XYZ file of C-alpha atoms in Angstrom:
356
model
C 160.098 68.641 205.908
C 159.963 70.942 202.875
C 163.041 72.688 201.781
C 161.560 76.071 202.724
C 160.958 75.328 206.160
C 164.570 73.755 206.405
C 166.272 76.854 204.926
C 164.181 79.050 207.548
C 165.388 77.045 210.359
C 169.086 77.621 209.204
C 168.534 81.168 210.425
C 168.039 79.918 214.015
C 170.499 77.192 214.331
C 173.330 77.621 216.778
C 176.779 76.171 218.386
C 179.188 74.262 220.676
C 182.528 75.620 221.810
C 185.354 73.371 222.928
C 188.955 74.539 221.883
C 191.660 72.641 220.232
C 194.856 73.048 218.322
C 195.767 72.445 214.647
C 198.802 70.825 213.546
C 200.057 70.763 209.942
C 202.374 68.191 208.492
C 203.712 68.020 205.092
C 206.134 65.605 203.340
C 209.071 63.933 205.352
C 212.199 64.183 203.458
C 213.364 60.964 204.842
C 210.202 58.749 204.019
C 207.818 60.702 201.894
C 204.258 60.345 202.282
C 201.239 61.987 201.058
C 200.814 65.465 202.586
C 197.983 65.552 205.101
C 194.581 67.399 204.139
C 191.079 68.074 205.422
C 188.805 65.098 204.654
C 185.109 64.885 205.242
C 183.308 61.585 206.618
C 180.057 60.634 207.418
C 179.917 59.490 211.075
C 176.239 58.972 211.704
C 172.977 59.187 209.914
C 171.663 57.201 206.952
C 170.178 60.051 205.191
C 166.580 59.250 205.992
C 164.284 61.865 207.294
C 162.958 59.710 210.254
C 163.714 58.868 213.788
C 165.492 55.564 214.383
C 168.178 54.837 217.157
C 171.040 52.046 216.496
C 174.388 51.824 215.004
C 175.904 54.872 214.063
C 175.568 54.712 210.307
C 172.169 52.889 210.432
C 170.670 55.334 212.576
C 168.298 58.190 211.244
C 167.809 62.093 212.126
C 165.164 64.396 211.425
C 166.770 67.493 210.465
C 169.575 67.676 212.885
C 170.311 71.367 213.764
C 173.264 71.316 216.065
C 175.952 69.394 217.588
C 178.244 69.800 220.852
C 181.174 67.629 221.737
C 182.037 66.732 225.255
C 185.676 66.456 226.355
C 185.478 62.370 226.253
C 184.441 62.731 222.530
C 180.763 62.061 223.212
C 178.729 64.145 220.442
C 175.197 65.340 221.270
C 172.865 66.285 218.617
C 169.924 68.927 218.608
C 167.493 66.588 216.507
C 165.028 69.267 215.852
C 161.750 67.533 214.128
C 162.432 64.331 216.665
C 161.904 66.818 219.432
C 164.793 65.042 221.036
C 168.552 65.496 221.948
C 170.477 62.608 220.659
C 173.717 61.099 221.703
C 176.724 59.437 219.550
C 178.943 57.397 221.511
C 180.756 53.941 221.005
C 179.450 53.896 217.663
C 175.843 53.878 218.502
C 173.227 56.752 218.328
C 170.806 56.802 221.249
C 168.158 59.220 222.522
C 169.597 61.244 225.637
C 166.669 63.386 226.270
C 163.123 63.918 225.087
C 160.213 61.831 224.716
C 159.321 62.710 221.044
C 156.498 64.611 222.066
C 156.691 68.568 221.265
C 156.241 70.115 224.699
C 158.431 71.883 227.364
C 158.432 69.327 230.302
C 161.318 69.132 232.393
C 162.246 65.792 233.956
C 164.815 62.904 233.616
C 165.977 61.566 229.919
C 163.217 60.490 227.929
C 160.232 61.928 230.283
C 161.486 65.435 229.315
C 159.963 67.435 226.364
C 161.440 69.700 223.895
C 159.534 71.477 221.103
C 162.070 72.416 218.383
C 165.498 72.039 220.009
C 168.023 74.156 217.749
C 171.335 75.090 219.704
C 173.563 73.408 221.978
C 176.634 74.275 224.168
C 178.519 72.278 226.798
C 180.423 73.043 229.785
C 183.529 71.642 231.584
C 181.448 69.424 233.733
C 179.600 67.802 230.596
C 176.166 69.991 231.201
C 174.536 70.553 228.311
C 172.525 73.826 227.667
C 169.888 73.963 224.980
C 167.865 76.420 222.890
C 164.619 75.783 221.321
C 162.879 77.646 218.589
C 159.500 77.776 220.274
C 160.666 77.848 223.718
C 162.186 81.151 225.028
C 164.222 79.565 227.766
C 167.617 78.357 228.101
C 167.459 74.685 229.588
C 170.144 72.643 231.209
C 170.721 68.793 230.810
C 173.042 67.132 233.360
C 175.278 64.509 232.588
C 172.838 61.852 233.453
C 170.153 63.363 231.377
C 168.023 65.239 233.920
C 166.562 68.307 232.369
C 165.792 71.783 233.964
C 165.090 75.249 233.272
C 168.180 77.451 233.460
C 167.101 80.919 232.582
C 163.863 82.437 231.382
C 160.292 82.415 232.293
C 158.914 80.739 229.152
C 157.081 83.766 228.081
C 158.667 85.547 225.087
C 159.839 89.221 225.833
C 162.922 91.146 226.855
C 163.886 91.503 230.422
C 167.340 91.412 232.097
C 167.616 90.355 235.680
C 167.779 87.301 237.680
C 167.606 84.028 235.709
C 164.257 82.927 236.771
C 162.545 86.388 235.870
C 164.411 87.095 232.744
C 162.815 86.859 229.427
C 164.179 86.136 225.861
C 162.785 86.309 222.424
C 161.181 83.262 220.906
C 163.695 82.584 218.545
C 167.053 82.547 220.587
C 169.386 81.185 217.738
C 172.980 80.727 219.131
C 174.538 79.960 222.605
C 178.156 79.337 223.801
C 180.051 79.246 227.189
C 183.453 80.954 227.987
C 186.209 79.716 230.272
C 184.804 80.989 233.278
C 181.182 79.465 232.866
C 179.139 82.403 231.798
C 176.774 81.567 228.946
C 176.101 83.826 225.957
C 172.868 83.895 223.899
C 172.243 85.264 220.359
C 168.762 86.571 221.050
C 167.491 87.053 217.279
C 164.133 88.340 217.842
C 165.419 91.011 220.557
C 168.514 91.963 218.204
C 170.607 91.617 221.214
C 173.385 89.484 222.694
C 172.800 88.489 226.356
C 174.747 86.986 229.111
C 174.000 84.653 232.004
C 176.492 85.001 234.512
C 177.781 82.068 236.656
C 175.598 83.705 239.564
C 172.444 83.399 237.387
C 172.331 87.093 236.410
C 171.056 88.117 232.809
C 172.226 90.988 231.183
C 172.619 92.631 227.709
C 176.208 92.450 226.331
C 175.394 94.521 223.161
C 172.614 95.666 220.913
C 169.744 98.363 221.415
C 167.154 96.189 220.155
C 166.788 97.841 216.892
C 167.441 95.714 213.556
C 170.636 96.873 211.822
C 174.403 96.694 211.255
C 175.562 99.579 213.452
C 179.100 99.069 214.832
C 180.154 101.211 218.088
C 179.562 101.118 222.010
C 177.236 98.390 223.142
C 174.343 100.587 223.785
C 173.921 102.133 220.377
C 175.217 98.834 218.348
C 172.671 97.150 216.124
C 172.428 93.358 215.155
C 169.994 92.220 212.475
C 169.994 88.331 212.798
C 172.457 87.140 215.167
C 172.836 83.325 215.174
C 176.063 81.524 215.857
C 178.318 82.895 218.713
C 181.777 82.155 220.130
C 184.001 83.316 222.711
C 187.868 83.419 222.474
C 190.465 83.571 225.170
C 190.664 87.114 225.323
C 187.178 87.545 226.271
C 186.246 88.793 222.748
C 183.105 87.442 221.442
C 182.216 86.860 217.605
C 178.781 86.827 216.343
C 177.236 85.628 213.059
C 174.968 88.265 211.884
C 173.328 87.258 208.373
C 176.588 87.908 205.900
C 178.924 89.462 208.612
C 181.058 88.439 211.694
C 180.699 90.885 214.174
C 183.055 91.277 217.040
C 182.383 92.401 220.690
C 185.429 93.259 222.735
C 185.472 92.629 226.616
C 184.811 96.420 226.941
C 181.638 96.200 224.793
C 182.551 97.632 221.735
C 181.057 96.106 218.514
C 182.753 96.207 215.134
C 182.528 94.165 211.730
C 185.516 91.752 211.926
C 184.955 90.038 208.282
C 182.178 90.375 205.610
C 180.605 93.334 203.827
C 177.366 94.537 202.618
C 177.003 92.298 199.705
C 176.342 88.571 200.166
C 178.145 86.159 198.027
C 181.194 83.793 198.149
C 184.648 85.371 198.322
C 187.644 84.545 200.297
C 190.181 87.412 201.261
C 191.012 89.568 204.109
C 188.378 90.839 206.317
C 186.044 93.216 204.735
C 186.762 92.225 201.194
C 185.589 88.553 202.035
C 181.933 87.802 201.166
C 179.467 85.497 202.976
C 176.207 84.273 201.721
C 174.233 83.217 205.046
C 176.342 82.282 208.027
C 174.282 79.763 210.430
C 176.816 78.682 213.269
C 180.669 79.086 214.190
C 183.148 77.315 216.573
C 186.703 78.515 217.517
C 189.758 76.688 218.394
C 192.413 77.526 221.162
C 194.443 79.253 218.395
C 191.536 81.677 217.927
C 190.677 80.336 214.150
C 186.990 80.554 213.708
C 184.924 77.994 211.483
C 181.714 78.578 210.291
C 179.026 77.174 208.046
C 178.162 79.344 205.300
C 175.430 78.325 202.636
C 176.761 74.988 201.748
C 180.456 75.394 202.694
C 182.506 75.483 205.902
C 184.632 78.619 205.796
C 187.614 79.402 207.791
C 188.642 82.929 209.591
C 192.270 83.291 210.855
C 192.992 85.639 214.025
C 194.315 88.051 211.364
C 190.834 88.239 209.506
C 191.963 86.080 206.475
C 188.957 84.163 205.098
C 189.121 81.004 203.074
C 187.282 78.086 202.235
C 187.739 74.868 204.170
C 185.151 72.345 202.752
C 182.123 72.355 200.438
C 180.990 73.755 197.186
C 177.582 73.229 195.683
C 174.614 71.487 197.368
C 174.930 67.740 197.657
C 176.087 64.952 199.409
C 179.585 63.610 199.244
C 182.331 62.563 201.386
C 186.228 62.678 200.708
C 188.467 65.385 200.221
C 187.213 68.484 201.805
C 187.200 70.948 198.690
C 185.339 68.268 196.592
C 182.914 67.369 199.392
C 179.231 68.472 199.296
C 176.861 69.399 202.088
C 173.120 70.316 201.702
C 172.446 73.182 204.166
C 174.979 72.491 207.099
C 173.803 74.004 210.520
C 175.485 73.742 213.617
C 178.969 72.947 214.273
C 181.080 71.239 216.855
C 184.673 70.904 217.647
C 186.770 68.453 219.631
C 190.078 68.848 221.439
C 191.839 67.020 218.529
C 190.830 69.742 216.100
C 188.119 67.715 214.287
C 184.866 69.699 213.269
C 181.595 68.293 213.430
C 178.766 69.442 211.108
C 174.774 68.974 211.477
C 174.253 68.487 207.819
C 170.312 69.379 208.037
C 169.021 68.610 204.554
C 171.304 65.272 204.400
C 170.091 64.317 207.938
C 173.627 63.331 208.724
C 176.269 64.050 211.213
C 179.656 64.822 209.245
C 183.364 65.133 210.476
C 186.033 67.303 208.968
C 189.397 65.893 210.097
C 192.948 66.663 209.279
C 194.505 63.291 208.344
């Protein structure tokens, strides 16, 4: 896959959302030991841009775009150019769903088809929900791998209503699920944030369909290119919108939570911070947001303080988080222990950021 296409796919990659707490531990006054720090490791993929199942580090991916983590630690990967959903468990990478043919066939496991799967989220019952770059539907994969349509007709457009008649834009780019089981979709082409309720009703949460960065009530607010999306425990949504993080309150009011009019890399408080190109986000139980931005993983506290967690320039390097390198990190996942998982697109690997 050429670099330009890979970069364009970054704009439509999206996220998993499973909460966890973080604990810091420094030196012990009785038994001194090195202070804990964030460390980056590779957990799957040998870097070759091909399809190959097998041992985790001997397997291969073809531009993995997103990851989702189940409660039991199983990791699922949207492997876009292999047209498959892959599974990492017990030190092995296997194909969970997808025949490898670019189509939209429903069915069991490897009899199903995906075009370009790009975003994943997972519910408390280990059901996966997927988005696809060229299939304007939300699909559901049961824990045993059976693929069905969950919402959308398969025809590109915009229509709220019952899930089986609702329409989404072709490039839906971010997906998450809240504690009640409602699903939220960043509908990039329609410049809207959509909701699929647990009763199967699709509605518009915010956005009037016009391209822009207007804050305010949901009916007048505008989004430009919404991608990653997460929900906190207070019912707020946070949306990655190019170089900004937007916030939607439970009452539907949209504001800019962090980032400004300029693009770049600058840590700091809320609007003084700068982002380059945010692709995906995850959130932990404390409300801390982690996001992929260019070749870095950034962090935003609930108070709006932005810092860099890991990464610098493009490349591939494990180790200490600040010296580690990524090459176009896309979708993120987070487990209950606070480990962050990164679909490192151009490195064709799945990376893990842990506090140890």
